[in-house]
Every structure is written in C-alpha cells, then in structure tokens.
Coordinates of C-alpha atoms in Angstrom, one line a residue:
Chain A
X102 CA 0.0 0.0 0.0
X103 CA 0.9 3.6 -0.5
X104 CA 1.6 5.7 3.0
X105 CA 1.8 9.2 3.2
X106 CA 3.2 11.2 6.3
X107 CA 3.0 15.0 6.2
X108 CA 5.4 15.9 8.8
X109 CA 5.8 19.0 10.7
X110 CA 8.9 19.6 13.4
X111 CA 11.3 22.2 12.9
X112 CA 14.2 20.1 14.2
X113 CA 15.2 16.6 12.7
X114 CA 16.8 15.3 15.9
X115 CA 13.7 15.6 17.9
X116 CA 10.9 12.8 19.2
X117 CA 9.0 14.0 16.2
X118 CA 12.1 13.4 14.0
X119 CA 12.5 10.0 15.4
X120 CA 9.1 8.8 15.2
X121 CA 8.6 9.4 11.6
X122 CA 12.0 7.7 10.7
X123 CA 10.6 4.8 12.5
X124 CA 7.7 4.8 10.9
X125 CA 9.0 5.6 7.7
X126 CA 11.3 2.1 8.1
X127 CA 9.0 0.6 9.7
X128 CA 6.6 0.4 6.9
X129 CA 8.7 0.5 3.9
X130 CA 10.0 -2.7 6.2
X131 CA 6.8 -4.1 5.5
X132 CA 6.4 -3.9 2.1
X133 CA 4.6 0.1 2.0
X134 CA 5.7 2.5 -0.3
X135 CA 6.0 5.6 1.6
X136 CA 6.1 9.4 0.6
X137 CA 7.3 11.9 3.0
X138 CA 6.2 15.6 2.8
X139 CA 8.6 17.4 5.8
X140 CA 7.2 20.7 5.3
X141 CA 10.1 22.2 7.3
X142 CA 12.6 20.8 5.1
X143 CA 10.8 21.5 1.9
X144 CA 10.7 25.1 3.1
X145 CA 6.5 24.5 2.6
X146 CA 4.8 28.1 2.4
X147 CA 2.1 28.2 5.1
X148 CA 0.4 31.1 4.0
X149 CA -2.7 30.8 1.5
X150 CA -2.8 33.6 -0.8
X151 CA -3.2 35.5 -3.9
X152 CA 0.1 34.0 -5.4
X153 CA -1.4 30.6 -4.8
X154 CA -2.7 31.3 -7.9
X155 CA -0.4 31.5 -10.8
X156 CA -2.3 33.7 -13.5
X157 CA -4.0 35.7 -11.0
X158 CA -5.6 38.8 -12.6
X159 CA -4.3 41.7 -11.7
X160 CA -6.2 44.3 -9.4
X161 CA -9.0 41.5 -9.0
X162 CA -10.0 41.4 -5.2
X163 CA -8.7 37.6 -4.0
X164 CA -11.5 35.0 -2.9
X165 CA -9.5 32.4 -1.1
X166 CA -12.1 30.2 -2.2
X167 CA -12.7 30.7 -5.5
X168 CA -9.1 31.9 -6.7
X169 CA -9.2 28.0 -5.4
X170 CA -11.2 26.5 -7.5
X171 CA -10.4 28.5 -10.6
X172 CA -6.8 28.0 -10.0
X173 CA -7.6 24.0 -9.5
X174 CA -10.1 23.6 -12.2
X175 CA -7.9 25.5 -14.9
X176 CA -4.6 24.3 -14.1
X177 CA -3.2 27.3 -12.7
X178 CA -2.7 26.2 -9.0
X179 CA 0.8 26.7 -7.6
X180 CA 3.3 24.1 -8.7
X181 CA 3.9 23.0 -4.8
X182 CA 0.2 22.8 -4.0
X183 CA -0.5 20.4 -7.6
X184 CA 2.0 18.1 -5.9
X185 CA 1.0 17.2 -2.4
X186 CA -2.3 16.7 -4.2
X187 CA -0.7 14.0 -6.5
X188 CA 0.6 12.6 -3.4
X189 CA -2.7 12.8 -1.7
X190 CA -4.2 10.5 -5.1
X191 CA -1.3 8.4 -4.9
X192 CA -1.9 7.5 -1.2
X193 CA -3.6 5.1 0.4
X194 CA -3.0 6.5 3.8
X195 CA -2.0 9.4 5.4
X196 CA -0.4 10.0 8.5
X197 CA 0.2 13.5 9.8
X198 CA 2.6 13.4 12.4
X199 CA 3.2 16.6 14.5
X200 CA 3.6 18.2 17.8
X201 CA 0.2 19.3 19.5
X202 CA 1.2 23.4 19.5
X203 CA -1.4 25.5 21.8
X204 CA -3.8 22.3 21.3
X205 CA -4.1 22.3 17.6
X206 CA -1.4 21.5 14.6
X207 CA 1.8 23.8 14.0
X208 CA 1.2 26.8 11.8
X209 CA 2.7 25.3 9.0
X210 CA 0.5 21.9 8.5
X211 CA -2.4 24.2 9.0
X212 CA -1.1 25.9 5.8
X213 CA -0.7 22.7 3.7
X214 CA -4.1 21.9 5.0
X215 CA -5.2 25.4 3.3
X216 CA -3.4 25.4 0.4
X217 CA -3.6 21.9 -0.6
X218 CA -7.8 21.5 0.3
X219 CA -8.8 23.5 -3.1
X220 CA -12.4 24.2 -3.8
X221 CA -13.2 21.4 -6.0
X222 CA -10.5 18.6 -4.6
X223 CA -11.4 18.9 -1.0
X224 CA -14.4 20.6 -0.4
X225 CA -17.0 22.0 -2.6
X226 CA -17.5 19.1 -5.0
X227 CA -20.8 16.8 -4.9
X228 CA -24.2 18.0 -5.8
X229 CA -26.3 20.2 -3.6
X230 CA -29.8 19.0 -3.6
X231 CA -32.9 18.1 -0.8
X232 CA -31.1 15.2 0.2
X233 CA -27.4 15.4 -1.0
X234 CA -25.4 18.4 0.7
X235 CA -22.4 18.3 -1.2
X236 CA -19.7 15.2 -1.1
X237 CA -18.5 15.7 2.0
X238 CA -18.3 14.2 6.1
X239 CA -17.5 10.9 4.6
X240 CA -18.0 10.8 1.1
X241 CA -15.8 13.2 -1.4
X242 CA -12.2 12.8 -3.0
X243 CA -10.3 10.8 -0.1
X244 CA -13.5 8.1 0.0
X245 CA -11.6 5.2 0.4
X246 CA -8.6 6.4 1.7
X247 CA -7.0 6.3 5.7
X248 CA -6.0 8.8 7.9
X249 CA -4.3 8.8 11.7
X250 CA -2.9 11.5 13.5
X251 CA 0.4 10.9 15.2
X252 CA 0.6 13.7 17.9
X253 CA 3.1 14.4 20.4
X254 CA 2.0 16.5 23.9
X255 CA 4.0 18.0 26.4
X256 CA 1.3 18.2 28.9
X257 CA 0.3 14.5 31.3
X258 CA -1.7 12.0 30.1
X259 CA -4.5 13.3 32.9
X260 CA -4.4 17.1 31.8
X261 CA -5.9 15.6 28.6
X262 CA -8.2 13.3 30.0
X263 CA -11.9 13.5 30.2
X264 CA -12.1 16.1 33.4
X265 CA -8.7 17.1 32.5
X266 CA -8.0 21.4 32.4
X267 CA -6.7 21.1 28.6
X268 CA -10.0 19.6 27.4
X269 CA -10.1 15.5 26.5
X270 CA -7.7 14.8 23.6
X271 CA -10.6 13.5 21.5
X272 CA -12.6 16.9 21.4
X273 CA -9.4 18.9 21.0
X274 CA -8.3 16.6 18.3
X275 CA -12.3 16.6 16.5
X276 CA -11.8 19.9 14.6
X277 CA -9.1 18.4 12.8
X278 CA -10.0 14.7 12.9
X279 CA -13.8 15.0 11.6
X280 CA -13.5 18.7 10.3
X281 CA -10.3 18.1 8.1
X282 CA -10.0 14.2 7.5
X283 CA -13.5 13.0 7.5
X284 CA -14.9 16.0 5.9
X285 CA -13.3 15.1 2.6
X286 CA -14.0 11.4 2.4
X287 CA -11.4 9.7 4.5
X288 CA -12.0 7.1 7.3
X289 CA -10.1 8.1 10.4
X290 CA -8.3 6.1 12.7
X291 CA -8.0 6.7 16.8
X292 CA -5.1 9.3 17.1
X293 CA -1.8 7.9 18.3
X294 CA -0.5 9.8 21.2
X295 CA 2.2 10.5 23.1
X296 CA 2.1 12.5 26.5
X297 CA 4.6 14.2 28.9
X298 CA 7.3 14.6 26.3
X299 CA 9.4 16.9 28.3
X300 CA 10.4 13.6 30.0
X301 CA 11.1 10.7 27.2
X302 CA 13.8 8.5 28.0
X303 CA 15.1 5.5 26.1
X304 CA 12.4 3.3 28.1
X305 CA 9.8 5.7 26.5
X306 CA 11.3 5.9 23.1
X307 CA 11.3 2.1 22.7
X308 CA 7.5 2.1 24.3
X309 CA 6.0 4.3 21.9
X310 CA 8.0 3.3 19.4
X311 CA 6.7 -0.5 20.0
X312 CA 2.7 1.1 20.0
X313 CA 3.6 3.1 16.9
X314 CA 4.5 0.0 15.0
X315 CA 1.4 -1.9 16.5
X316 CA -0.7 0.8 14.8
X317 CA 0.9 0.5 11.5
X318 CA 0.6 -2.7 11.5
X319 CA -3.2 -2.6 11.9
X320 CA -3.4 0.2 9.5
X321 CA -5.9 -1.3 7.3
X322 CA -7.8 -2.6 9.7
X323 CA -8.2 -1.0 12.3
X324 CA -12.5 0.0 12.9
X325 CA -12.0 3.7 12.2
X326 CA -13.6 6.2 14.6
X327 CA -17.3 5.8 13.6
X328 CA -18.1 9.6 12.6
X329 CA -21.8 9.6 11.1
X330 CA -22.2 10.3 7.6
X331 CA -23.9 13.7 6.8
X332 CA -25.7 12.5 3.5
X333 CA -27.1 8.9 5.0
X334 CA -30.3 9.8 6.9
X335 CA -28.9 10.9 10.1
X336 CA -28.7 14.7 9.5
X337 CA -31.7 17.5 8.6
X338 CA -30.4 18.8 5.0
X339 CA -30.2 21.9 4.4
X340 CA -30.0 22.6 8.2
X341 CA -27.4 19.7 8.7
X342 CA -28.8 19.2 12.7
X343 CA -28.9 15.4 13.6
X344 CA -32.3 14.6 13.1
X345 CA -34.2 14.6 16.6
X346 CA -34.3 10.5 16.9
X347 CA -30.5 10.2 17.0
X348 CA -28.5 10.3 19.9
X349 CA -31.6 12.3 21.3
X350 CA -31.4 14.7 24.0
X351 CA -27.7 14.5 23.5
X352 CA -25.3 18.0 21.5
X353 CA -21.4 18.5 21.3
X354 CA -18.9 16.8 19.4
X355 CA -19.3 13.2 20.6
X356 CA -23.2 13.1 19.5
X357 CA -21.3 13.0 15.9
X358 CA -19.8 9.4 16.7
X359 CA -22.3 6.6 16.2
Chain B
X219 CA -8.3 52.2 26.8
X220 CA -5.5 50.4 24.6
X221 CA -7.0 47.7 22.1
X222 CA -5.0 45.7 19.7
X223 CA -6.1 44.3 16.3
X224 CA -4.8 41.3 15.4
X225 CA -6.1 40.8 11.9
X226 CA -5.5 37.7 9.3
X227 CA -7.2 38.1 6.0
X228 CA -5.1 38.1 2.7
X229 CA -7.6 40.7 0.8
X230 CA -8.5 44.0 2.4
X231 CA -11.6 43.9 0.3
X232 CA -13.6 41.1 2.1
X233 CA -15.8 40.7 4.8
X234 CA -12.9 40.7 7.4
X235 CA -11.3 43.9 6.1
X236 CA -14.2 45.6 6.2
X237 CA -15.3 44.2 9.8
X238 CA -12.2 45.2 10.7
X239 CA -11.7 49.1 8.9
X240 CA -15.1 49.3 11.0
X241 CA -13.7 47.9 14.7
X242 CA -10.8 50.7 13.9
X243 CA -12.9 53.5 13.4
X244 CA -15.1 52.5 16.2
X245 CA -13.0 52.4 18.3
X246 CA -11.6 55.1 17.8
X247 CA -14.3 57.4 17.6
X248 CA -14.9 56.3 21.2
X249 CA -12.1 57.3 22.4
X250 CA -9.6 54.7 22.5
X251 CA -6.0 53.9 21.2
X252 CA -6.0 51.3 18.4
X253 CA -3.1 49.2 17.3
X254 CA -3.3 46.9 14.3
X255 CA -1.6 44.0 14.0
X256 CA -2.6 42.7 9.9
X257 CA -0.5 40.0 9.8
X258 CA -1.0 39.2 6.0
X259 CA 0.0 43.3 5.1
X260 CA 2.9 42.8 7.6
X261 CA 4.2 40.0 5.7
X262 CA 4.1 37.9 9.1
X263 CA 6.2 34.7 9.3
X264 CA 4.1 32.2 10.2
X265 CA 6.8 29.3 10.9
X266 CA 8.1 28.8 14.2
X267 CA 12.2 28.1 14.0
X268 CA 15.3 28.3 14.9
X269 CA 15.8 31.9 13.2
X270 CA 13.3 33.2 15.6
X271 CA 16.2 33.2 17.8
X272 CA 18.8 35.6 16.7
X273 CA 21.9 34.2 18.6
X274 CA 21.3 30.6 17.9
X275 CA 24.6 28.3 18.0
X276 CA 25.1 26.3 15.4
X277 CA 24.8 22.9 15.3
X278 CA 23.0 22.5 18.7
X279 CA 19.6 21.1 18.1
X280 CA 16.4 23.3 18.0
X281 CA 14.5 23.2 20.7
X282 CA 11.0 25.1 19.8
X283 CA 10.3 25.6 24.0
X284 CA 14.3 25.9 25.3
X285 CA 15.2 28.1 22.6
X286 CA 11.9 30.2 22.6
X287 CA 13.1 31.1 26.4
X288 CA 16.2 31.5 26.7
X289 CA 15.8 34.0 23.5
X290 CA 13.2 35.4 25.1
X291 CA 15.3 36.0 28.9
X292 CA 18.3 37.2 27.1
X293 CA 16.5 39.4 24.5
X294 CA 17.6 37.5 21.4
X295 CA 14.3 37.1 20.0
X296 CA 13.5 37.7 16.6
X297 CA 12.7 42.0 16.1
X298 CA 9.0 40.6 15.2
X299 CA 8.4 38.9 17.8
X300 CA 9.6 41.4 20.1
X301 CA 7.6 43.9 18.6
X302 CA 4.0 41.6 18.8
X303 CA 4.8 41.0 22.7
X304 CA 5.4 45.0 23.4
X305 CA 1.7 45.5 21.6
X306 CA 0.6 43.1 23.8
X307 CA 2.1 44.3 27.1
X308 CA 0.4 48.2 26.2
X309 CA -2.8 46.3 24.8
X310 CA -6.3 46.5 27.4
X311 CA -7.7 44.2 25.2
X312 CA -7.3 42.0 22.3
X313 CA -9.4 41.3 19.6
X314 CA -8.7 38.5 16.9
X315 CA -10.2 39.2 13.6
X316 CA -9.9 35.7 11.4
X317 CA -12.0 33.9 8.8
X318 CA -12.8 30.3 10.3
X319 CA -10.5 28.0 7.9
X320 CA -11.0 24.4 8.3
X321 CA -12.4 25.4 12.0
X322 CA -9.8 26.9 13.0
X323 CA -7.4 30.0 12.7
X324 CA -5.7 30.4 9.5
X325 CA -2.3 29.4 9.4
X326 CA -0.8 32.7 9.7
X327 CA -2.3 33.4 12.9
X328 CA -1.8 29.9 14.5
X329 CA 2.1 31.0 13.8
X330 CA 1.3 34.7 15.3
X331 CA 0.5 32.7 18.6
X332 CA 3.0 30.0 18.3
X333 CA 6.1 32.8 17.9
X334 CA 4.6 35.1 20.0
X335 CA 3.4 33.5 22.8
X336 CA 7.2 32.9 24.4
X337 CA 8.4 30.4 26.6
X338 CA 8.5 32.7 29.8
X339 CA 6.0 35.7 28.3
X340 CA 3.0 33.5 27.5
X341 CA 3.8 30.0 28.9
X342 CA 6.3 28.5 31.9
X343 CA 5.8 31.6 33.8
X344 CA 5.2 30.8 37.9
X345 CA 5.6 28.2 40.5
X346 CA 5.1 24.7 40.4
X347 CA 4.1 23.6 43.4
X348 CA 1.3 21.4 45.1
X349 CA -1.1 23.8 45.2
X350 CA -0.2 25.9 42.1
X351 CA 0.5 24.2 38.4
X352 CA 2.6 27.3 36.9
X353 CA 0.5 30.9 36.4
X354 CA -2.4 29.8 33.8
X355 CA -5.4 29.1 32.8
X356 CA -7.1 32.2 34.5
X357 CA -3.4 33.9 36.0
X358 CA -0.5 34.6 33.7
X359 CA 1.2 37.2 31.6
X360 CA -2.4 38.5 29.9
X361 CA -4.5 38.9 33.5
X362 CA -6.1 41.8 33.5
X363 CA -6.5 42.0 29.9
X364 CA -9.5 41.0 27.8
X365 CA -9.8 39.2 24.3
X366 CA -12.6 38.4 21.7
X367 CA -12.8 36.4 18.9
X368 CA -14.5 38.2 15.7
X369 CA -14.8 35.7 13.7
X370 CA -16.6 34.9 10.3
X371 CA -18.1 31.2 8.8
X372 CA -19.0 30.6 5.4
X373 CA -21.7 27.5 7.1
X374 CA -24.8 28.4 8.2
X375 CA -25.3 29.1 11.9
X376 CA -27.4 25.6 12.2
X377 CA -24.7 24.3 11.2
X378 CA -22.8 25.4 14.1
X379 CA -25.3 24.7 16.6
X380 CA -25.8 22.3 19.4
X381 CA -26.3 19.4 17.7
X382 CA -25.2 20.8 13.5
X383 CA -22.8 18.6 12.0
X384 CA -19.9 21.0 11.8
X385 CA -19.4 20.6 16.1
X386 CA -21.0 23.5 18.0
X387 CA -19.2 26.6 17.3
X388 CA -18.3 27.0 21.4
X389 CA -16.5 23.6 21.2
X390 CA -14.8 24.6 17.9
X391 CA -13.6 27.5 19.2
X392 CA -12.3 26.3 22.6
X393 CA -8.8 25.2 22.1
X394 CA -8.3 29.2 20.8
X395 CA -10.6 30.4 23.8
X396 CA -9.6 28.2 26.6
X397 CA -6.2 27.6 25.1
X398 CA -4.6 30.3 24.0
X399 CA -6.3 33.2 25.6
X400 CA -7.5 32.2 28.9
X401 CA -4.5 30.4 29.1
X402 CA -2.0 33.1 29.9
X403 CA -4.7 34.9 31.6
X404 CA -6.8 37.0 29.6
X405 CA -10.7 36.9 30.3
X406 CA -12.4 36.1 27.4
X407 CA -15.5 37.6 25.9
X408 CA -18.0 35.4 24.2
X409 CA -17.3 35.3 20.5
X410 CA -18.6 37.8 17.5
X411 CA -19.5 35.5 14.8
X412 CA -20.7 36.1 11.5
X413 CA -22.1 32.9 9.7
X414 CA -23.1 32.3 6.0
X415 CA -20.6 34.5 4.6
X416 CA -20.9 33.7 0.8
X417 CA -24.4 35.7 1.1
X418 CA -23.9 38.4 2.4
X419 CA -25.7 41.9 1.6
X420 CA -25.7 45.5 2.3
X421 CA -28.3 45.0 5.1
X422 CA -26.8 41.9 6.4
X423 CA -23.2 43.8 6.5
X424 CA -24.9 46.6 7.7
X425 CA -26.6 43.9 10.9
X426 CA -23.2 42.7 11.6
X427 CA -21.6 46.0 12.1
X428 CA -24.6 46.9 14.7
X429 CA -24.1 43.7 16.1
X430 CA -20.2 44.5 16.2
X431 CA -20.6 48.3 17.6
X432 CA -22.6 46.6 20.3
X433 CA -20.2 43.9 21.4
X434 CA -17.5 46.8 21.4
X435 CA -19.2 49.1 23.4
X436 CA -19.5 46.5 25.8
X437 CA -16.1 45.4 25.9
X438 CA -15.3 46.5 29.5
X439 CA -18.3 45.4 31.1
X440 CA -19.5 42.2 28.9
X441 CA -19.1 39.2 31.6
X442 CA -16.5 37.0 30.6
X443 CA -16.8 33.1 29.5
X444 CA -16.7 31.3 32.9
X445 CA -14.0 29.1 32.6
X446 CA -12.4 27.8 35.9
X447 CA -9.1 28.7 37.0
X448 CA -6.9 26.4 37.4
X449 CA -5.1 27.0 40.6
X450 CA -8.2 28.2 43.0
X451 CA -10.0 24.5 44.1
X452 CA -11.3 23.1 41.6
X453 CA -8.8 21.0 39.8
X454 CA -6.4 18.6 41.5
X455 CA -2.5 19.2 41.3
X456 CA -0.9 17.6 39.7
X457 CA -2.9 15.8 37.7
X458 CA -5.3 18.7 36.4
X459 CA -8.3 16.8 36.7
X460 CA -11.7 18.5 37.9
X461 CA -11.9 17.5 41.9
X462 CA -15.2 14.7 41.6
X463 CA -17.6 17.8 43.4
X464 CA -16.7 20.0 40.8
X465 CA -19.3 19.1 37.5
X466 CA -19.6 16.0 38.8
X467 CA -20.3 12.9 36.4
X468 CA -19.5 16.0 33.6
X469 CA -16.6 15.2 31.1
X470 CA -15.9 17.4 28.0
X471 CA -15.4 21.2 27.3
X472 CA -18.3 22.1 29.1
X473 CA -17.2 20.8 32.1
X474 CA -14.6 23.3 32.5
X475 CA -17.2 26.6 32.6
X476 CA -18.8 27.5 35.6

C-alpha cells in the first residue's frame, strides 16, 4: 500500500524526527511505499494567498475560495500545491505526524491543509440538492482512503483526559479529525499519542516506538472512529442538525460518533 | 483604553477587512488607542524556527520551548516577535479578527501565537508547586487583559449549533478560547461570529456592524466566558483533573465553565 506522512517539526533530531524515521522504516520494512512531505525541510509556504494562484488577474480582489477553484479547475494552482495533491491520489494513507502546539497542529500543516484543500479537490464538489449536501463528512475525493494523526503532547496523560483542564484529547483533536480528514471522504483512525514529552527516556522511546508500529501494522484494519455520515439519513439537509431520533437529547462533538 | 487588532485576511476587500476598517474606526471614535496587528500586510512569518532566535549556536539542536526562552530572557528574539509581545504588554484588550479556515485560525495566525506567545511571556511563567501548576489558565502574563474572537463562517449558523454537523461553534472554538487566551490569563469575551458568509448583503453587513458596535461598546463590562481557574479548588494538582464535586459525572469542554 501507499503511505503518506505529512510531517511538521522544525528540528530533525527531535521525538517527532525520530518517530517518523521509525515509521518511515518501519513500513517500507513491511512492504509500504511511503512518501514523506517534511514541510520544514521543503521550506512549505504556510500562508494561502493570492500567489497561490499563478495567473492571478491583476487588481482582482482575492476570494480564497474561489481563486481555489479556478486556480484547481484551470490548471493554474501553484506548482507546490499540484503536488501534495498528487501525493494525496497516490496514497492510500495518510499520516500526519506533528507536535500538539497551543492544542491544535503547528502553523505550517495548518497551511498545507489550506493550500492543498482547493475548492473542487477537497471541499466543494458533490451536488447540492434536498437530500445530497455536497460530497462531503464521509463521502468526497479521499472516500476510500485512511488517515491517523500521530501527535506528540507536552502536557500528562491526565491534563488531557476527560475532566482534565486542557479539554479530552478527542474533542481537542475533533476539529481536525472529523473537520479536516472526515470531511473530505477519508476514514479516520483513533489518534496515536504521546504525553509528557518533556520527560522521554530511552524506556519511552522504545514504548511508543513498540505502540507506533502496532498501529501500523493494523493500519488497514483498524475500525476507524465511527463519525456519522452527513448524507445517509442521520442529518436535517439543508440545516445539517442530527435529526431529533438520534442520539436524542444528547449536543457536542461526541453526538457525531455513532 | 489600549485595544489591539490582530487581523488575518489576505484581501482587504472582504468581509474581514471591512469588519475590521469598521472595529478601527469604532473604536476610535470612542475614544480609545488602536493598534493593528494585519499579519498578511505585515508580511508575518508564520513558521516557528530556529531563526526566531537571533543568537542561535550552530549545530545545537532546536528546541522550539528551550530556545523560545532562553531567546526570550536574554532578549535574542526575533525584532517581530519582540515587537508583537510589546503590543501586547500596552494592549487592554485584544481582539482577533480571522475567517474560520478548516475550523480553525488560519495558518498565519496559528504562527502569530505559536512565535509570539514565548516560553516565559506566554507560557512557563510561575511556581510549580502542590497547590499551584505554573501561572495559567485564569493567572499569567495576559491577567487583567481581555480578548474576543470576531470571527466569520462561510456554514450556516445551524450548522454550528448544538447538535449541527460542523461541532457546536463554542467547542470549535475552545482550544483558541480556553487555550490560548484564557490560558496566559486573559478573560475572554463570548465570541462575534458572523455565519453564511458567501451571502452576504448591504443590510446583512450593515446587521453585523450593529451587532459588532454593540459587542465593542461593551467590551469592559460584557461578563467574561466562565472558565475555571486552574489553581483556585477546583482542579487537582498535579494531575489537572476537575476535583469529583466539581461538575460532577460532567466530562468534556463544558465541564470546564462555571
């Protein structure tokens, strides 16, 4: 199979460093083909912006979103943007590995998110109808396709726990996990995570790098995090509420699990 | 009173420009000082490295936390940086002006917080001791400050509600909220928020800026989101759990508002 791993630390000898080489072995090791997109190294441009768009009329006010799709459906995107999206066909999985940064990804895989989720690849495609709200939560251009987030955290295990004061890991992690992987079609495994990295020792290393390889190994199948389709009955369209007889009585992120 | 901008929006001919020439002017006309930090007309460097330290030695490994304070104690920070913290430190209250990308900040801003928000100005600032987990979550750097979100969403509010598929626009927003702004001790107003963006007229502009003017009139007195503090009862140190009387049975964001 064809992996993926978009990969964001600014420093190559650090426990995010040394968790994507192990991975990177570990499944080539097992017979994947893997890309790696290390947006430090490539010098990846995190902003989204009018030069995203190579023929870019001049004096034009910029839409971000449809500079997107113009740019996308014509051709015209930027040359780096065309080719994490060639990965992203190529794949099979993807894996974005990364340190957890004020509780959400670093700057710069926010901006390949941005710049490589055009209007018409990632969102916006599908038709809009009574029943049909757009390919998307499920269905759309990564149907078929895995995704895991492999996240580092400096904070304890407990801080991050259900009643813990940075909010459970799941909820912090559901923006990205149902709002930027399941939203354009892919299924999404549990997050792999490791806590308290201020203190990582070679015990720890070996540990997580043991549970790492566990996970890849059940890459394909593993039951991905059930996140409820939008366009299979369980959602109001156009409103897009769940529909009063599921998970009744019930609101917030988890009622979006079945 | 002193209130700083921070704005991320690549065309100053959209909805958050113009939200935002109105904030200015507003604010201004009532009498206040009015710094604007617009992070896209700045050219802002959204990646956090090692040449946000300007004495770095070679060949040592980067260390975004270790490097981000010792830069930041001997004054070696990048001129930016310092320049965003000295705004802060003369700002009463801060108001964040960002189209919701992929539920979220756009990149540029996530790096705006992740540069600016120093090991020592914004984070590892106080004691660690039984009783007391470090000055956050409620005490810090920002206490005595205020923040808002002003924020705009191409969904439609439903969509954002309680039980809409996108998550309930609270939740969304509270890893930026909880995380990074009551974190180093701002109190944080509830959130402006302008949905369905893509239709938007001159007497739906014209309802947002009334809506606005309000929120900023009231920006000294509006009660602040309730979140708890960290280090006055109800969590337990050190593991940062909620104490079982506090919300009991309660997990979840929610849990952590009074």
């Amino acid at each position: 199979m064809n992996v993926l791993i978009v990969y964001a630390h600014p420093e190559p000898r650090s426990l995010n460093g040394s968790l994507k080489d192990f991975a990177v072995k570990y499944l080539e090791d097992a017979g994947h083909a893997v890309q790696v997109s290390d947006l430090y190294a490539m010098g990846w441009k995190a902003t989204l912006d009018a030069d995203d768009r190579t023929d870019k009329p001049d004096g034009e006010p910029f839409s971000p979103g449809l500079d997107s799709k113009r740019a996308f459906e014509q051709g015209t995107q930027s040359a780096d943007i065309a080719r994490e999206q060639e990965k992203l066909r190529w794949a099979d999985a993807m894996i974005l590995q990364f340190p957890l940064w004020w509780f959400s990804m670093p700057a710069i895989l926010k901006g390949w998110v941005e710049r490589v989720y055009a209007y018409g690849f990632a969102y916006g495609v599908g038709e809009h109808s009574e029943n049909h709200w757009g390919d998307r939560y499920g269905e759309g251009s990564m149907a078929g396709k895995r995704a895991m987030l492999a996240v580092t955290a400096g904070g304890w295990e407990s801080h991050y726990g259900p009643r813990g004061v940075n909010g459970p890991i799941d909820d912090l992690l559901f923006p990205i996990q149902h709002g930027t992987l399941f939203y354009p079609g892919f299924e999404v495994l549990p997050p792999f995570v490791v806590y308290h990295t201020s203190h990582m020792d070679a015990d720890r290393f070996a540990q997580a790098c043991g549970e790492l390889g566990q996970r890849l190994d059940n890459l394909w199948d593993t039951p991905p995090i059930a996140f409820r389709p939008q366009n299979a009955g369980a959602y109001e369209i156009p409103e897009l509420t769940l529909k009063p007889d599921i998970a009744p009585g019930r609101s917030g992120f988890a009622a979006h699990i079945e």
